[in-house]
Short mmCIF file of C-alpha atoms and ligand atoms in Angstrom, two decimals:
data_model
loop_
_atom_site.label_atom_id
_atom_site.label_comp_id
_atom_site.label_asym_id
_atom_site.label_seq_id
_atom_site.Cartn_x
_atom_site.Cartn_y
_atom_site.Cartn_z
CA MET A 1473 112.59 99.11 75.01
CA THR A 1474 110.56 100.01 77.64
CA TYR A 1475 112.13 99.84 81.14
CA THR A 1476 109.10 98.87 82.94
CA SER A 1477 109.44 95.48 81.21
CA LEU A 1478 112.61 94.72 82.33
CA LEU A 1479 113.54 92.08 84.83
CA HIS A 1480 112.19 93.34 88.55
CA GLY A 1481 112.80 91.98 92.05
CA ASP A 1482 110.23 91.48 94.31
CA ALA A 1483 110.06 94.71 96.36
CA LEU A 1484 109.83 92.92 99.64
CA VAL A 1485 112.59 90.88 98.93
CA ASP A 1486 114.56 94.26 97.76
CA THR A 1487 113.79 95.88 101.09
CA GLN A 1488 114.42 92.82 103.25
CA VAL A 1489 117.78 92.33 101.75
CA ASN A 1490 118.67 95.92 101.54
CA ALA A 1491 117.55 96.71 105.40
CA ARG A 1492 119.69 93.84 106.78
CA ALA A 1493 122.71 95.23 104.67
CA TRP A 1494 122.23 98.80 106.04
CA ASN A 1495 121.37 97.72 109.34
CA SER A 1496 124.54 95.69 109.39
CA ILE A 1497 126.17 98.99 108.62
CA ALA A 1498 124.29 100.73 111.06
CA ALA A 1499 125.40 98.36 113.80
CA GLN A 1500 129.23 98.92 112.98
CA LYS A 1501 128.66 102.13 114.96
CA PRO A 1502 125.82 101.83 117.43
CA VAL A 1503 124.15 104.52 119.21
CA GLY A 1504 125.30 104.52 122.78
CA ASP A 1505 123.33 104.48 126.06
CA GLY A 1506 124.62 107.95 126.79
CA PRO A 1507 123.06 111.13 125.58
CA PRO A 1508 122.70 111.33 121.85
CA GLN A 1509 125.77 113.27 120.10
CA LYS A 1510 124.29 116.36 117.94
CA GLY A 1511 125.33 116.15 114.71
CA THR A 1512 126.84 118.89 112.54
CA VAL A 1513 124.75 120.20 110.04
CA PRO A 1514 126.60 120.27 106.79
CA ASP A 1515 127.13 123.58 105.14
CA ASP A 1516 126.30 122.29 101.58
CA ILE A 1517 124.70 119.16 100.16
CA GLU A 1518 127.05 116.96 98.47
CA TRP A 1519 125.41 114.99 95.57
CA THR A 1520 128.34 112.64 95.00
CA CYS A 1521 130.27 110.83 96.85
CA TRP A 1522 133.30 112.96 95.80
CA PRO A 1523 133.24 116.41 98.16
CA GLY A 1524 133.01 119.37 95.62
CA HIS A 1525 132.26 117.34 92.45
CA GLY A 1526 128.35 118.06 92.37
CA PRO A 1527 126.05 120.82 91.87
CA GLY A 1528 125.51 122.21 95.60
CA ALA A 1529 122.54 122.57 97.70
CA ALA A 1530 120.92 125.04 95.12
CA PHE A 1531 120.03 122.21 92.92
CA LEU A 1532 117.04 121.55 95.53
CA GLY A 1533 115.59 124.90 94.93
CA ASP A 1534 114.68 127.13 97.65
CA LEU A 1535 113.95 125.19 100.80
CA VAL A 1536 112.30 127.97 102.90
CA GLY A 1537 108.69 127.05 104.03
CA ARG A 1538 108.94 123.73 101.86
CA ARG A 1539 107.91 120.48 102.70
CA VAL A 1540 110.49 117.94 101.42
CA ALA A 1541 111.43 114.38 101.88
CA GLU A 1542 114.84 112.73 101.77
CA LEU A 1543 114.38 108.85 100.26
CA GLY A 1544 117.09 106.74 101.81
CA CYS A 1545 118.42 109.27 104.03
CA GLY A 1546 120.98 107.23 106.13
CA THR A 1547 122.33 109.24 108.79
CA GLY A 1548 120.49 112.36 108.11
CA GLU A 1549 122.88 114.74 107.11
CA HIS A 1550 121.10 116.21 104.02
CA THR A 1551 117.40 115.94 105.74
CA ALA A 1552 119.26 117.94 108.62
CA TYR A 1553 120.50 120.46 106.06
CA ALA A 1554 116.60 121.02 104.67
CA ALA A 1555 115.54 121.19 108.33
CA ALA A 1556 118.18 124.00 109.43
CA ARG A 1557 117.64 126.17 106.21
CA GLY A 1558 113.97 126.81 106.59
CA ALA A 1559 112.09 123.76 105.33
CA ARG A 1560 108.85 123.69 106.87
CA LEU A 1561 108.83 119.42 107.01
CA ALA A 1562 112.16 118.05 106.47
CA LEU A 1563 111.13 114.39 106.44
CA GLY A 1564 113.85 111.62 106.44
CA VAL A 1565 112.97 108.02 105.32
CA ASP A 1566 115.10 104.88 105.36
CA ILE A 1567 114.33 101.40 105.45
CA ALA A 1568 116.94 100.67 108.37
CA VAL A 1569 115.65 101.44 111.48
CA GLY A 1570 119.75 101.58 112.81
CA ARG A 1571 120.29 104.22 110.32
CA ILE A 1572 117.13 106.14 111.49
CA GLN A 1573 118.22 105.84 114.90
CA GLN A 1574 121.49 107.09 114.00
CA ALA A 1575 120.14 109.94 112.34
CA ARG A 1576 117.69 110.78 115.38
CA ALA A 1577 120.85 110.81 117.81
CA ARG A 1578 122.35 113.18 115.40
CA PHE A 1579 119.86 115.58 114.36
CA GLY A 1580 116.50 114.87 116.66
CA HIS A 1581 117.05 118.25 117.94
CA LEU A 1582 115.94 120.12 114.73
CA PRO A 1583 112.26 120.91 115.30
CA ALA A 1584 111.39 120.70 111.26
CA ALA A 1585 113.13 117.32 110.87
CA ILE A 1586 110.91 114.08 111.12
CA TRP A 1587 112.40 110.79 110.84
CA THR A 1588 110.69 107.76 109.27
CA VAL A 1589 111.58 104.04 109.19
CA GLY A 1590 110.01 102.11 105.75
CA ASP A 1591 110.59 101.52 102.08
CA ALA A 1592 110.16 105.08 100.52
CA ALA A 1593 107.29 103.98 98.06
CA GLU A 1594 104.98 102.97 101.22
CA VAL A 1595 106.10 105.80 103.24
CA LEU A 1596 105.41 108.44 100.47
CA ALA A 1597 101.90 107.33 99.62
CA ARG A 1598 101.04 108.03 103.69
CA LEU A 1599 102.48 111.55 103.15
CA PRO A 1600 101.06 114.86 102.55
CA ARG A 1601 101.85 116.77 99.18
CA LEU A 1602 105.28 117.48 98.62
CA ASP A 1603 107.50 120.56 97.16
CA ALA A 1604 110.37 118.49 96.66
CA CYS A 1605 111.96 114.78 97.14
CA PHE A 1606 115.49 114.10 96.86
CA SER A 1607 117.63 110.81 97.32
CA ILE A 1608 121.31 110.79 97.12
CA TYR A 1609 122.46 107.32 96.27
CA GLY A 1610 119.17 106.56 98.39
CA ALA A 1611 115.80 104.66 97.66
CA LEU A 1612 115.82 105.26 93.70
CA TRP A 1613 119.31 103.52 93.45
CA TYR A 1614 118.21 100.41 96.23
CA SER A 1615 114.44 100.07 95.19
CA ASP A 1616 112.85 99.60 91.44
CA PRO A 1617 112.50 103.18 90.03
CA ALA A 1618 109.62 101.72 87.80
CA ARG A 1619 107.58 101.33 91.23
CA LEU A 1620 108.69 104.25 93.23
CA LEU A 1621 108.86 107.04 90.49
CA PRO A 1622 104.88 107.07 89.86
CA VAL A 1623 104.42 107.34 93.61
CA ILE A 1624 106.77 110.29 93.87
CA ARG A 1625 104.91 111.85 90.99
CA ASN A 1626 101.72 111.59 92.64
CA ARG A 1627 102.91 112.74 96.21
CA LEU A 1628 104.78 116.03 94.13
CA LYS A 1629 102.59 119.20 94.06
CA PRO A 1630 102.28 120.46 90.66
CA GLY A 1631 105.71 122.19 89.72
CA GLY A 1632 107.01 119.92 92.28
CA LEU A 1633 110.84 118.91 91.79
CA LEU A 1634 112.43 115.64 92.38
CA ALA A 1635 116.37 115.46 92.28
CA PHE A 1636 118.42 112.22 92.93
CA THR A 1637 122.02 110.80 92.57
CA VAL A 1638 122.66 107.30 91.28
CA ASN A 1639 125.49 105.50 90.02
CA ALA A 1640 125.90 105.04 86.11
CA PRO A 1641 126.33 101.62 84.82
CA ARG A 1642 129.74 100.37 84.93
CA PRO A 1643 131.05 99.54 81.35
CA ALA A 1644 129.42 96.78 79.77
CA GLU A 1645 126.78 96.29 82.64
CA LEU A 1646 123.20 95.13 81.48
CA PRO A 1647 120.45 97.52 82.71
CA GLY A 1648 118.01 96.73 85.74
CA ARG A 1649 118.15 95.00 88.81
CA ARG A 1650 121.61 94.17 90.31
CA VAL A 1651 122.93 92.15 93.24
CA ASP A 1652 126.29 93.33 94.77
CA ASN A 1653 127.83 93.20 98.09
CA LEU A 1654 128.62 95.54 100.79
CA THR A 1655 131.60 94.59 102.65
CA LEU A 1656 131.07 95.14 106.82
CA ASP A 1657 134.80 95.97 108.79
CA THR A 1658 134.91 92.35 109.76
CA GLY A 1659 135.15 91.52 106.12
CA ALA A 1660 131.82 89.64 106.04
CA ARG A 1661 130.24 90.42 102.80
CA LEU A 1662 126.19 91.21 102.58
CA PRO A 1663 124.06 91.12 99.37
CA VAL A 1664 122.43 94.51 98.46
CA VAL A 1665 120.29 94.96 95.72
CA HIS A 1666 120.20 98.06 93.46
CA TYR A 1667 118.88 99.51 90.09
CA SER A 1668 121.13 100.56 87.30
CA TYR A 1669 120.46 102.39 84.50
CA ASP A 1670 122.12 104.89 81.67
CA VAL A 1671 120.84 108.34 81.27
CA ASP A 1672 118.50 107.49 78.25
CA ALA A 1673 116.85 104.91 80.43
CA TRP A 1674 116.32 107.27 83.02
CA ARG A 1675 114.81 109.82 80.86
CA GLN A 1676 112.42 107.05 79.74
CA LEU A 1677 111.54 105.94 83.47
CA LEU A 1678 110.81 109.38 84.47
CA THR A 1679 108.58 110.17 81.02
CA ALA A 1680 106.67 106.90 82.23
CA SER A 1681 105.93 108.44 85.27
CA GLY A 1682 104.56 111.62 84.44
CA LEU A 1683 107.94 113.61 85.34
CA THR A 1684 109.70 116.29 82.90
CA THR A 1685 113.36 115.83 83.26
CA ASP A 1686 115.06 119.08 83.25
CA THR A 1687 118.98 118.61 84.23
CA VAL A 1688 121.20 115.49 83.93
CA LEU A 1689 124.80 115.80 85.14
CA THR A 1690 127.34 113.09 84.92
CA VAL A 1691 130.20 113.44 87.29
CA ASP A 1692 133.34 110.92 87.11
CA ASP A 1693 135.32 109.60 89.54
CA PRO A 1694 137.94 112.34 89.87
CA VAL A 1695 140.85 109.57 90.64
CA GLY A 1696 139.84 108.04 87.23
CA ARG A 1697 138.53 104.61 88.10
CA CYS A 1698 135.66 103.63 86.14
CA TYR A 1699 132.78 105.05 88.18
CA ARG A 1700 130.38 107.55 87.06
CA THR A 1701 127.74 109.21 88.93
CA LEU A 1702 124.72 110.50 87.60
CA VAL A 1703 122.95 113.56 89.19
CA LEU A 1704 119.07 114.30 87.96
CA ARG A 1705 116.32 116.54 88.15
CA ALA A 1706 112.97 116.33 87.22
CA ARG A 1707 109.71 117.93 87.91
CA ARG A 1708 106.20 117.23 88.18
CA PRO A 1709 104.30 119.51 85.21
CA VAL A 1710 102.28 122.36 86.36
CA GLU A 1711 99.46 121.66 83.99
CA GLU A 1712 98.65 118.00 82.98
C1 LIG B 2488 124.12 104.74 100.22
S1 LIG B 2488 123.37 104.82 101.15
C2 LIG B 2488 123.05 106.80 101.36
C3 LIG B 2488 122.46 107.57 102.49
C4 LIG B 2488 122.71 108.86 102.14
N1 LIG B 2488 121.60 109.18 101.40
C5 LIG B 2488 123.65 109.49 102.26
O1 LIG B 2488 124.15 110.12 100.98
O2 LIG B 2488 124.82 109.61 102.93
C6 LIG B 2488 121.58 104.23 101.04
C7 LIG B 2488 120.37 104.31 102.17
O3 LIG B 2488 119.30 104.04 101.17
C8 LIG B 2488 118.34 103.31 102.20
N2 LIG B 2488 117.48 102.79 101.42
C9 LIG B 2488 117.69 101.24 100.82
N3 LIG B 2488 116.66 100.92 100.05
C10 LIG B 2488 115.68 101.83 100.62
C11 LIG B 2488 113.96 102.17 100.59
N4 LIG B 2488 113.58 101.09 99.58
N5 LIG B 2488 113.55 103.09 101.16
C12 LIG B 2488 114.09 103.69 101.77
N6 LIG B 2488 115.41 103.88 102.08
C13 LIG B 2488 116.15 102.74 101.43
C14 LIG B 2488 119.55 102.46 102.88
O4 LIG B 2488 119.10 101.79 103.95
C15 LIG B 2488 120.39 103.33 103.05
O5 LIG B 2488 120.73 104.09 104.37
#
């Protein structure tokens, strides 16, 4: 089976549905009218939602002097980490304007960090060549990887690195496009689209996009619920 032939959504629908959900999450903690609060840059990169259960910042390789982009940066802490650790350019991209406003308010003081609103595949196509791309439960989880991965591959320099985190499918879940819900503080539930694949499928998707998988880590929920996160790393080959 090739995963490019599975059910795919319309990219415009996916981005509109997901931007609405994440802007609603952002609106729960609006950026005030006062001076923006400077955020604390984290000491490490957490690749999973379970602190300490993941590979750490070294997974992204040496950042000094590099051009990197985070796809689905949310409120910006990982992009800020790259900017503060010597990246020449650290681009935070997010589909939700409210999330980018929060990222700018927290980390706009970091000269190497640039914040951009838009769909990752569309923004990437306009960027210069990158040394690394990364996504932590971000655009590679919430948009069609069969569309996004080839764009990433084309933006990476030969030898460039892609590192990303997604959730693994739940037991018995079929692969492909899923619609789930985000629950707001009010209890309101908003639809959100994501793409769910197991390790074999991710390997196939990466290969089909011209990327070479070099690491696949599976991290289980430390408190034993049936959640599993996949942390993957791939490269654009140096010679093609
Ligand atoms: C679960 S949050 C993760 C945020 C951040 N990476 C983190 O670890 O805190 C997912 C983010 O991906 C963004 N997103 C979803 N689809 C996207 C797309 N097609 N392009 C760019 N960002 C997207 C959402 O707006 C949201 O901020």
